[in-house]
Short mmCIF file of C-alpha atoms and ligand atoms in Angstrom, two decimals:
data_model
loop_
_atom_site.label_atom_id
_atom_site.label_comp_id
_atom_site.label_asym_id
_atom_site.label_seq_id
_atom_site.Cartn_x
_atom_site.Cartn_y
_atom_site.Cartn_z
CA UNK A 1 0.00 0.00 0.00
CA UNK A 2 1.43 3.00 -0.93
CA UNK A 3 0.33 6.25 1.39
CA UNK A 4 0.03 9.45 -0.19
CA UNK A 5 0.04 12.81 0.33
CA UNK A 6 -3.18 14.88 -0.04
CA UNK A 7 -2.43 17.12 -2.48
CA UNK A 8 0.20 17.69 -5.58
CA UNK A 9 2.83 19.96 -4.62
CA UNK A 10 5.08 19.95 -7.48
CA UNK A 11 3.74 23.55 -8.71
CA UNK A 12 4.29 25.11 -5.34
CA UNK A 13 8.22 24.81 -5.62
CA UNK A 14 10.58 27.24 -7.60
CA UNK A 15 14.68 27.78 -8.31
CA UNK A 16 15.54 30.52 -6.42
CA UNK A 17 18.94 32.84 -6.43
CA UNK A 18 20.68 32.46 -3.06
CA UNK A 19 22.98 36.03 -3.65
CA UNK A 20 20.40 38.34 -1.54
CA UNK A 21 20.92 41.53 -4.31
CA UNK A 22 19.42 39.23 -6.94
CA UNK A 23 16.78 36.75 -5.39
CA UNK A 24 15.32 35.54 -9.47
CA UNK A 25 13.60 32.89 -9.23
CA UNK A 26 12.93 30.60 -12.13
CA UNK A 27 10.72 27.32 -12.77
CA UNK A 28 11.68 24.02 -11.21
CA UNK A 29 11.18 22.70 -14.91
CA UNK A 30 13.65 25.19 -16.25
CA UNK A 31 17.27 22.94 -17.21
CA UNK A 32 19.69 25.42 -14.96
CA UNK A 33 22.60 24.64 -12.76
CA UNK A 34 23.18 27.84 -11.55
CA UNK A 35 21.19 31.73 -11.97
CA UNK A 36 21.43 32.70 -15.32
CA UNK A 37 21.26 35.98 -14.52
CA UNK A 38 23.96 36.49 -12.29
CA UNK A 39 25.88 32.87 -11.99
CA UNK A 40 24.59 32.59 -8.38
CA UNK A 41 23.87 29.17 -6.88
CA UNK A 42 20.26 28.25 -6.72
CA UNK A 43 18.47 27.21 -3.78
CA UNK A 44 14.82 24.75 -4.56
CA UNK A 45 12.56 26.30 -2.13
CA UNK A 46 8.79 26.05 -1.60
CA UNK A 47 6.88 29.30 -1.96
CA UNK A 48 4.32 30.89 0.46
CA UNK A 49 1.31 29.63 -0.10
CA UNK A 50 2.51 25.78 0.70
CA UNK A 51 2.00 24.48 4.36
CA UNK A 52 2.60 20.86 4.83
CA UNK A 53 0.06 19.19 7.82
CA UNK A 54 2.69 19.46 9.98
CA UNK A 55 1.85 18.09 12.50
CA UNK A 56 1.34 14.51 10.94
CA UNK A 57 4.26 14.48 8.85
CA UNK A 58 6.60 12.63 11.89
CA UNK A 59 4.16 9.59 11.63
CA UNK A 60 3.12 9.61 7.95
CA UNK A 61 7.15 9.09 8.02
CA UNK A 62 7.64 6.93 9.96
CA UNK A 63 4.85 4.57 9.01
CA UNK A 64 5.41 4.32 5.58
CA UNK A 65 8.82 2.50 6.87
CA UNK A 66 6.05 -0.73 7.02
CA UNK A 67 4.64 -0.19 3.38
CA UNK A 68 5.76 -2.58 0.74
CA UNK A 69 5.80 0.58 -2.38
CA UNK A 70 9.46 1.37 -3.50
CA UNK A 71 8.83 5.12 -3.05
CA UNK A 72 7.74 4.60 0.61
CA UNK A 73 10.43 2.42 1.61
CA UNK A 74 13.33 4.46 -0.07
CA UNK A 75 14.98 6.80 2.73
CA UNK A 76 14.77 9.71 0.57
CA UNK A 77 11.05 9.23 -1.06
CA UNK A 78 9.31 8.63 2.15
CA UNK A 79 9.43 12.36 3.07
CA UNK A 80 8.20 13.59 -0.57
CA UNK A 81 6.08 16.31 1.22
CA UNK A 82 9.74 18.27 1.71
CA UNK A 83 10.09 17.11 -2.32
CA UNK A 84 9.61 19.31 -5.01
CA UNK A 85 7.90 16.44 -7.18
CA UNK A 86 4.28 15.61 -8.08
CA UNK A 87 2.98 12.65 -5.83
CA UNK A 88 2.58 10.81 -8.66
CA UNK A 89 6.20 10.39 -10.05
CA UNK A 90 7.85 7.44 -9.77
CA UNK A 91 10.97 7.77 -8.88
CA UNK A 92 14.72 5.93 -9.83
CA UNK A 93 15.07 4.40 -6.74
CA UNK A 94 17.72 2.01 -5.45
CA UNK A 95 16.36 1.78 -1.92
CA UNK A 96 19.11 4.57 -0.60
CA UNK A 97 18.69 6.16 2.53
CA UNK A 98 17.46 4.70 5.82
CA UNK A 99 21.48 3.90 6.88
CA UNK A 100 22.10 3.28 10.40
CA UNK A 101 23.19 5.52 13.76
CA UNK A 102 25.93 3.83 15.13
CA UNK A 103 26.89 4.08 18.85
CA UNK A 104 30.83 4.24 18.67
CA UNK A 105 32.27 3.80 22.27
CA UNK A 106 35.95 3.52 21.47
CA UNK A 107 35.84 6.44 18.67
CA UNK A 108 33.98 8.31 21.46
CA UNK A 109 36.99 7.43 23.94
CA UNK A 110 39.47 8.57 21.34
CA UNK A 111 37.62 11.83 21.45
CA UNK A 112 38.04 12.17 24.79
CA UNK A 113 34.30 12.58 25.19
CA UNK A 114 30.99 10.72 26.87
CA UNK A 115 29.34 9.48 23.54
CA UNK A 116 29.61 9.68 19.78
CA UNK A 117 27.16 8.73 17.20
CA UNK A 118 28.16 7.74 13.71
CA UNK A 119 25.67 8.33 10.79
CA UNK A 120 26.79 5.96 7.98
CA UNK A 121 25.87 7.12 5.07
CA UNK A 122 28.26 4.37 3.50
CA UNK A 123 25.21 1.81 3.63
CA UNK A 124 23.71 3.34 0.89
CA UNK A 125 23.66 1.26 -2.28
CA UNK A 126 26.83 2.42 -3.88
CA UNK A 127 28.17 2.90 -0.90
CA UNK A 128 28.33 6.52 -0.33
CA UNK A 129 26.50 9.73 0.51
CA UNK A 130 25.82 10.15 -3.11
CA UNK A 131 23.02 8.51 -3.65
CA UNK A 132 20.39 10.08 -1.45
CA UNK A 133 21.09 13.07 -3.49
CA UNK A 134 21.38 11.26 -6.65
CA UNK A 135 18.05 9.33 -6.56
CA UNK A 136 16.44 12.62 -6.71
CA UNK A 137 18.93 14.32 -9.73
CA UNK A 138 18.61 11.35 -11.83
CA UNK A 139 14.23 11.28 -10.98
CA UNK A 140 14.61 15.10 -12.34
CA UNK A 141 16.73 14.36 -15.11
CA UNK A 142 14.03 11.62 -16.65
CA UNK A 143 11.62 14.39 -15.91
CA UNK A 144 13.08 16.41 -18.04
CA UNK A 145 13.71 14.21 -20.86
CA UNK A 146 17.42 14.34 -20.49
CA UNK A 147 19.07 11.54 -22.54
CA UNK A 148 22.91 11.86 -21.34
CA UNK A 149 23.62 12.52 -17.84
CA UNK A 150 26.94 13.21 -16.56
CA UNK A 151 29.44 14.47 -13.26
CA UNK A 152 32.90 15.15 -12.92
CA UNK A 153 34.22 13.15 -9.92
CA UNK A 154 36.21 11.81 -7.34
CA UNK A 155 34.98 8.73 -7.57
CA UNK A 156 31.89 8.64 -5.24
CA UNK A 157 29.79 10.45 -7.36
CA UNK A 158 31.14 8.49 -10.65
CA UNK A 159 29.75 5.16 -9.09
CA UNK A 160 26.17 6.64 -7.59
CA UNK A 161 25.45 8.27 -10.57
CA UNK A 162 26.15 5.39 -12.86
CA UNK A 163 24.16 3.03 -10.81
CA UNK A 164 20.81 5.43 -10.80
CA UNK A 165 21.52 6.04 -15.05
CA UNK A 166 21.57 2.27 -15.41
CA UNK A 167 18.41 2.13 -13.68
CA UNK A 168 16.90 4.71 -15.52
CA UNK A 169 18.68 3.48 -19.19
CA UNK A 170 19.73 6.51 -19.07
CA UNK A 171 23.61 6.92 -21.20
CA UNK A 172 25.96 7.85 -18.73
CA UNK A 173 29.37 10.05 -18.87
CA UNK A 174 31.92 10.81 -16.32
CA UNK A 175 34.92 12.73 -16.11
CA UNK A 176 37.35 12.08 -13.75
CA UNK A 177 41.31 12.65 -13.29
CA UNK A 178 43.61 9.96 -14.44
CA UNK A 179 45.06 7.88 -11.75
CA UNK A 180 43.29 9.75 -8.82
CA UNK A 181 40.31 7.97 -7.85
CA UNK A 182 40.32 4.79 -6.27
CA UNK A 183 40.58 1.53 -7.85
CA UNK A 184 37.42 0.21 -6.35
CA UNK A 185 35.12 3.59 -7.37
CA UNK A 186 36.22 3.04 -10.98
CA UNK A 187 35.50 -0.33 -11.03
CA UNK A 188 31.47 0.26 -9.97
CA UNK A 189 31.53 3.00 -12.48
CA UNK A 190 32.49 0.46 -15.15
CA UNK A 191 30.26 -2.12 -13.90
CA UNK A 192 27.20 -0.34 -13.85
CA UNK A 193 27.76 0.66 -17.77
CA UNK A 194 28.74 4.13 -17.59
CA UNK A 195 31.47 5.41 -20.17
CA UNK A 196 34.34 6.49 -17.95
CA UNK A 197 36.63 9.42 -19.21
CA UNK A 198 40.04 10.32 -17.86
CA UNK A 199 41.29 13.17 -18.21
CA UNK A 200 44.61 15.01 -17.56
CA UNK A 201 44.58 17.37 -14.47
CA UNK A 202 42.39 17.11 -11.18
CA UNK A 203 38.51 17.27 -9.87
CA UNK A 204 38.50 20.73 -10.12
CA UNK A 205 40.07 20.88 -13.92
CA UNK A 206 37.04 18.26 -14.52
CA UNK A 207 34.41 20.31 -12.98
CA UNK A 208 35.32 22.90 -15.09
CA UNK A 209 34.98 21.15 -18.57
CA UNK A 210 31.91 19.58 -17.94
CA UNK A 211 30.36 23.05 -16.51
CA UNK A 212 31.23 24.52 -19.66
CA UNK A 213 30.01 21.23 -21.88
CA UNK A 214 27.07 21.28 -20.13
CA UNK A 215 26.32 24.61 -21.34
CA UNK A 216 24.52 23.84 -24.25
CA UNK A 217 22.06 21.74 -22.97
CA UNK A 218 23.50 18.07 -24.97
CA UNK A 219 24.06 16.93 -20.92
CA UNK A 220 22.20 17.21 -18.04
CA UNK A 221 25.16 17.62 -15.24
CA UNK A 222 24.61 16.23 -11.41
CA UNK A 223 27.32 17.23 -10.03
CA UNK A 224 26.30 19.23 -6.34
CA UNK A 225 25.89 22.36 -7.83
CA UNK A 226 22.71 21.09 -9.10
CA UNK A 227 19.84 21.74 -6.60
CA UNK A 228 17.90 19.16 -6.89
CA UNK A 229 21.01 17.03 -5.63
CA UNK A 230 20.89 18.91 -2.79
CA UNK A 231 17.38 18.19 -2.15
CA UNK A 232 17.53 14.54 -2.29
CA UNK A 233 20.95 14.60 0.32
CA UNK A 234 18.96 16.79 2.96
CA UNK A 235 17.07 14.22 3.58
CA UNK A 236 19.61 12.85 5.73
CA UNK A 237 18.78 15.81 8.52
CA UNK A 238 15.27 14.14 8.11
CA UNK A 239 16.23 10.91 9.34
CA UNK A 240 18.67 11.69 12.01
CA UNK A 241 16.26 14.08 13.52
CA UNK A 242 14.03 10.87 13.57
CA UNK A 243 16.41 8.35 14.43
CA UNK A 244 16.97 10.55 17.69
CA UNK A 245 13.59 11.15 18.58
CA UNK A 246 13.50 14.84 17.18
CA UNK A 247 15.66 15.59 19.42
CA UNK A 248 18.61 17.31 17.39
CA UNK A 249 22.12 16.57 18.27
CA UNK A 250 24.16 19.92 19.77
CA UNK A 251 26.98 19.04 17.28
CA UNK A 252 27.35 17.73 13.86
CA UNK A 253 30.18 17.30 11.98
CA UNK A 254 30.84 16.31 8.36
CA UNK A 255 33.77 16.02 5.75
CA UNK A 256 34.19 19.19 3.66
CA UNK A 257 34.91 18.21 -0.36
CA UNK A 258 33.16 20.02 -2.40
CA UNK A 259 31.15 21.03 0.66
CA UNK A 260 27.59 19.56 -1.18
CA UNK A 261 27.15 17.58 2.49
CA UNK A 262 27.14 20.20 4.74
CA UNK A 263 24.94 22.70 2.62
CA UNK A 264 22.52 19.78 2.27
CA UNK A 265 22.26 19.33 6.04
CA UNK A 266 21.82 23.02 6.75
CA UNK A 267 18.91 22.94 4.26
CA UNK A 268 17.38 20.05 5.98
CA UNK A 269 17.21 21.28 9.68
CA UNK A 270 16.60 24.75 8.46
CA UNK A 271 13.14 23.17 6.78
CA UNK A 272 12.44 20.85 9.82
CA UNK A 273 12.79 24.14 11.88
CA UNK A 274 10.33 26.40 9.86
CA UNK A 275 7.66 23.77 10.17
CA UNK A 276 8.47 23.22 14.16
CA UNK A 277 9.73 19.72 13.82
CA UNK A 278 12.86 20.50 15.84
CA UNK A 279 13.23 23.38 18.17
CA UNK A 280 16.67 24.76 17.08
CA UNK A 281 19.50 23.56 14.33
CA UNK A 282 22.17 21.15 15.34
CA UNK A 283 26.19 23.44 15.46
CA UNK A 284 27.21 22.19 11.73
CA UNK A 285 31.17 22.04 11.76
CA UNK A 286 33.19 21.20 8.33
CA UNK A 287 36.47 19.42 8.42
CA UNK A 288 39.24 19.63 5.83
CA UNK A 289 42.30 17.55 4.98
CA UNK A 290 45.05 20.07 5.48
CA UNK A 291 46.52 19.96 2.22
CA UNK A 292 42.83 20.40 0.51
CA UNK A 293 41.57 23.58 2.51
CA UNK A 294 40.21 26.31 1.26
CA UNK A 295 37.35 26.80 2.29
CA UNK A 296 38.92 26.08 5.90
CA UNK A 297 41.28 28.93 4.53
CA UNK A 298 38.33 31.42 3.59
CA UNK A 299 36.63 30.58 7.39
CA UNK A 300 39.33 31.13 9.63
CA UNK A 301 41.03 34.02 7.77
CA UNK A 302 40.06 37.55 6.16
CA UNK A 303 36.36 37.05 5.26
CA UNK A 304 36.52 40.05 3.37
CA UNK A 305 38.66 38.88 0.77
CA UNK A 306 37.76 36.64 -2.30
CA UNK A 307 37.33 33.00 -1.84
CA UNK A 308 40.54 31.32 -2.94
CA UNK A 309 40.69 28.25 -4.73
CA UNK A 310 43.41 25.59 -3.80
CA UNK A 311 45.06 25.26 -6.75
CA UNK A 312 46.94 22.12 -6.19
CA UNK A 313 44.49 20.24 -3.34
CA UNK A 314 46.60 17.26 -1.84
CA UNK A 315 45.30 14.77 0.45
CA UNK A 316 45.13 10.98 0.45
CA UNK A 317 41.37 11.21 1.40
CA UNK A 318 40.65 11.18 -2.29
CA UNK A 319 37.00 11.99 -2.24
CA UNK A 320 37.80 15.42 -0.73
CA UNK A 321 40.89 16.22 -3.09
CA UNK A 322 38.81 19.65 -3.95
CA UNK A 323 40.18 23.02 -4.67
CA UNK A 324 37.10 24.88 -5.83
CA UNK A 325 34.10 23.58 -3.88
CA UNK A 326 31.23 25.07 -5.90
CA UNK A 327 29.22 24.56 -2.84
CA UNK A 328 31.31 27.09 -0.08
CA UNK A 329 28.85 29.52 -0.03
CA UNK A 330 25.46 27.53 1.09
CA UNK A 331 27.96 25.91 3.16
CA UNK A 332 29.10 29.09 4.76
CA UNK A 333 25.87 29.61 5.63
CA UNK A 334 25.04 26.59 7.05
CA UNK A 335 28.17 26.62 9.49
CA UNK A 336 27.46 30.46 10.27
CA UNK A 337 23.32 29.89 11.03
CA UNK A 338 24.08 27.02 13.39
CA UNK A 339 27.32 28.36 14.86
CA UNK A 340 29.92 26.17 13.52
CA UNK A 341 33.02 25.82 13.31
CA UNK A 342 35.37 24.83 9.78
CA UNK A 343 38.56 23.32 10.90
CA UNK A 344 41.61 21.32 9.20
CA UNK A 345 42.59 17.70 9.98
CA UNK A 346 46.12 16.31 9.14
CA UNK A 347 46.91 13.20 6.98
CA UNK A 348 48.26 11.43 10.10
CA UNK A 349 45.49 12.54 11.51
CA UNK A 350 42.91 11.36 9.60
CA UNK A 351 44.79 7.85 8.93
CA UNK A 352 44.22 7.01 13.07
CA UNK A 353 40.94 8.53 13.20
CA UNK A 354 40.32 6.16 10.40
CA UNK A 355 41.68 2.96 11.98
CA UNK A 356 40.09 3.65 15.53
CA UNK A 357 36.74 4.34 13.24
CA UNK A 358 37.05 0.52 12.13
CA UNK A 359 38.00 -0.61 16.26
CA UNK A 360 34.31 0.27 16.48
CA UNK A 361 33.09 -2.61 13.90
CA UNK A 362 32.30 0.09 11.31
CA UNK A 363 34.64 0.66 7.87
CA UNK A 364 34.50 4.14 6.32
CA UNK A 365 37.11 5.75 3.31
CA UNK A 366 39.79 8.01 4.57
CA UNK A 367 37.63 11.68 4.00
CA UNK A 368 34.74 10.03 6.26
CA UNK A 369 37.87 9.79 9.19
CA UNK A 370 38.22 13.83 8.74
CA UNK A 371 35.30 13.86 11.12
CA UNK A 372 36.61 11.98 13.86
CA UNK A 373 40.26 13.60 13.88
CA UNK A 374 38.27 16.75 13.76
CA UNK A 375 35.95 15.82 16.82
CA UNK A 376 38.91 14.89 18.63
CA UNK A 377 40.35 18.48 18.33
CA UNK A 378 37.27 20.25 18.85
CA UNK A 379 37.19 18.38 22.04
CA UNK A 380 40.36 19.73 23.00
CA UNK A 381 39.71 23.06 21.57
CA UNK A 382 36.72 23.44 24.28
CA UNK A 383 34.17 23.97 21.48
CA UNK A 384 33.05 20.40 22.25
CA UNK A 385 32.17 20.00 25.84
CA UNK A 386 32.50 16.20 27.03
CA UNK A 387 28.98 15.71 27.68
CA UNK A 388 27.11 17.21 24.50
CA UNK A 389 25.39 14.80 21.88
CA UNK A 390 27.60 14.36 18.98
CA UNK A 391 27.19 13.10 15.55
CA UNK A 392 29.34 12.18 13.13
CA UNK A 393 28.80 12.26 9.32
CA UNK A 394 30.71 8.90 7.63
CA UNK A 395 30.39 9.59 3.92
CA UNK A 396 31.66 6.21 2.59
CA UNK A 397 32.35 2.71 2.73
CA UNK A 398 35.51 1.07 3.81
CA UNK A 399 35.69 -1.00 1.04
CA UNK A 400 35.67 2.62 -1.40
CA UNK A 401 39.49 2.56 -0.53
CA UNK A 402 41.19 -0.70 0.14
CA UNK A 403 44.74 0.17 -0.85
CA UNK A 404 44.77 2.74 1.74
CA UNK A 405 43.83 0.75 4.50
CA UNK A 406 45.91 -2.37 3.22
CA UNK A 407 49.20 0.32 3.47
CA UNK A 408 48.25 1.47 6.53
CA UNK A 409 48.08 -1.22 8.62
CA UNK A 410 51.61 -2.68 6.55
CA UNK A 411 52.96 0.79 7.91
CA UNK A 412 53.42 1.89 4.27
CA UNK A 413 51.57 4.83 3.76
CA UNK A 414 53.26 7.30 2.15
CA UNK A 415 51.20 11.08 1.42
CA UNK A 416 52.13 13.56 -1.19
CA UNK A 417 53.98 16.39 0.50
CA UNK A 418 54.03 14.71 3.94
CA UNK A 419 56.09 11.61 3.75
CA UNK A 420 55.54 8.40 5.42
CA UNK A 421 52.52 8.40 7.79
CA UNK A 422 52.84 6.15 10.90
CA UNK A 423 50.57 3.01 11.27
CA UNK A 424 49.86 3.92 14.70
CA UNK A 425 46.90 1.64 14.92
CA UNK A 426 48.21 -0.81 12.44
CA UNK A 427 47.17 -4.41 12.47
CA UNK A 428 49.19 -6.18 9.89
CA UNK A 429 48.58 -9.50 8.68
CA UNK A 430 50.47 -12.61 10.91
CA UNK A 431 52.58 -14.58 8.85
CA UNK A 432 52.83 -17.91 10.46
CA UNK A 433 55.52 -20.32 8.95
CA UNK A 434 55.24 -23.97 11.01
CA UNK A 435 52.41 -26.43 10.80
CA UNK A 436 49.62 -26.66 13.47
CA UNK A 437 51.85 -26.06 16.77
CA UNK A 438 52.70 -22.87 15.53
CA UNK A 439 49.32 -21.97 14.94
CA UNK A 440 48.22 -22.94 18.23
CA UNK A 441 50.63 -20.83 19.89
CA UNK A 442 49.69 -17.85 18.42
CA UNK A 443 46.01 -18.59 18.90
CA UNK A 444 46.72 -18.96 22.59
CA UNK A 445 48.51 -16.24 22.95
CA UNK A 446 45.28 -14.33 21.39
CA UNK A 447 42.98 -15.79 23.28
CA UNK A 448 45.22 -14.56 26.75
ZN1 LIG B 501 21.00 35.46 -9.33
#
């Protein structure tokens, strides 16, 4: 049984300019990435005259976790009254959302504080964050006829969107940087059909080629700096909210890339809050490899000046290896609304935030480990009392980066710039050379 809404709501949302001297707004139909009249991000918003029931929403949510329809069951669908789609589409769905809250005791205790929660947004279908967003780009993107779809990536994005274009037949291109992303991204993206490109240079020199490609309408681009991304990755404030009772955590802390996550998550409490769901926003902080900072850069420093790009981002933590996050500025106001703070991580850093992440039972890649390293300074920083509700944002799946972890617990990790990085918390493989008796001693001396 599939519950719906009462009404069609699809008309009552609109594109709207987030720079406050221009404020267009255009149609959600309209094929834009970004305001065509003055290059500003866009914001999907819902105008005026809508008002949700509001009051029924938290159990129309939560019930339609028992229906047996695609759209109620998928993480992301189930809260379609916060959607800018008719009731009646049906949408490319691979299940995503719904991923688990994880208590983490002994990340927690390498925080140096009482508790620490761990959102995995790994155990999504792909295996990152990307496709809570992506479900909703690729729904638009049949909606609007588009016939090639296409991202520059890291890698994460490259496998999420190829997944949701195979479901939808839809052709698929992506652009990514030779040699950069993982092994394990690139091979989902080749599985799942799409035609992979590699190109000379990095993300950023990506992003810009398929911006300007895109220009002439022969691609519909969802990379983050498409809205309707956005709206299918706030969902995620949705379900923590519920997963905790609707009681909002007093931090929460995510990787910053190309900064898509955090602006998502601002949008999402900022809509549970106008319709009284919550009774205040969660602090937002963004963490930064070191060597891949610049919006970390454009936080801490003169605010006056001009954002400015990283030119040569370096960081192991491939899926934030981002020098132009198209994103900063609805994540700027995300951190600024709720009181954050943006702060940079090191590679050592994040490689034993990482390994103490998996000491907990769960995997995550390297930029997910940002947020524990950062947690853990934070902590000592004061801004995170010991007591306070904490969440942590993991953005992928262990298994997104196996070569890193396999170096890391050999002690062979070796970052651009840095030099070797310590195994601190390495757990190499035990090579045992005798028969059975030298197995048994080294099981005994396990089991002591
Ligand atoms: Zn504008």
């Amino acid at each position: 049984m599939t519950i719906q809404p009462t009404n069609d709501i699809a008309e009552l949302f609109e594109q709207r300019c987030i720079e406050p001297s221009c404020s267009a707004t255009y149609s959600i139909g309209e094929r834009i990435y970004v305001c065509p009249r003055c290059g500003g991000l866009l914001d999907i918003e819902a105008n005026d005259s809508y008002a949700p029931a509001a009051d029924t929403l938290k159990s129309l949510w939560l019930n339609r976790k028992t229906s047996l329809a695609v759209s109620d069951i998928s993480g992301v669908w189930r809260f379609r009254e916060l959607l800018p789609f008719s009731a009646k589409i049906i949408p490319v769905s691979l299940r995503e959302g719904n991923t688990p809250l994880y208590e983490a005791p002994r990340s927690a205790a390498y925080c140096a504080i009482n508790s620490l929660k761990l959102k995995h947004q790994g155990a999504n279908p792909t295996g990152s964050f990307k496709d809570t967003g992506m479900t909703v780009a690729v729904t638009q993107a049949v909606k609007l006829g588009a016939r090639l779809v296409a991202c520059a990536s890291t890698g994460n994005t490259a496998a999420s969107l190829a997944a949701y274009a195979a479901r939808a037949n839809l052709a698929c291109a992506i652009m990514v940087p030779t040699g950069q992303i993982s092994h394990a991204k690139l091979a989902q993206a080749l599985d799942y059909g799409a035609k992979v490109l590699e190109i000379e240079g990095n993300f950023d020199s990506c992003m810009r080629e398929i911006r300007i490609l895109s220009d002439d309408g022969s691609l519909y681009l969802v990379n983050s700096i498409n809205p309707f991304r956005i709206e299918g990755q706030k969902t995620v404030a949705f379900e923590l909210a519920e997963q905790l009772n609707w009681q909002v955590p007093d931090h929460l802390v995510v990787p910053g890339g190309n900064l898509g996550n955090s602006s998502a998550l601002g949008k999402g409490f900022r809509e549970l809050l106008a319709l009284r769901l919550i009774d205040h926003m969660p602090r937002i902080s963004v963490v930064q490899a070191i060597g891949a900072a610049p919006f970390a850069s454009y936080f801490n420093e003169d605010r006056s000046a001009t954002f400015q790009d990283e030119v040569n981002p370096k960081t192991l933590a491939s899926a934030i290896k981002i020098g132009a996050p198209v994103s900063w500025k609805k994540a700027l106001r995300a951190v600024d609304e709720t009181g954050g703070k943006v702060l940079t991580v090191t590679e050592q850093e994040i490689a034993n935030a990482k390994a103490i992440i998996g000491r907990d039972g769960v995997g995550c890649e390297p930029a997910s480990a940002t947020t524990v390293a950062g947690i853990r300074k934070l902590h000592a920083d004061g801004f995170i009392k010991s007591d306070e509700t904490v969440v942590a944002l993991l953005t992928g799946n262990v298994l997104k980066d196996t070569d890193y972890v396999n170096k890391y617990h050999s002690d062979n990790l070796v970052a651009e710039g840095v030099g070797a990085i310590s195994g601190s918390y390495r757990n190499p493989p035990i090579k045992v050379a005798g028969g059975r008796d030298e197995l048994r001693d080294v099981l005994t001396q396990l089991s002591n």
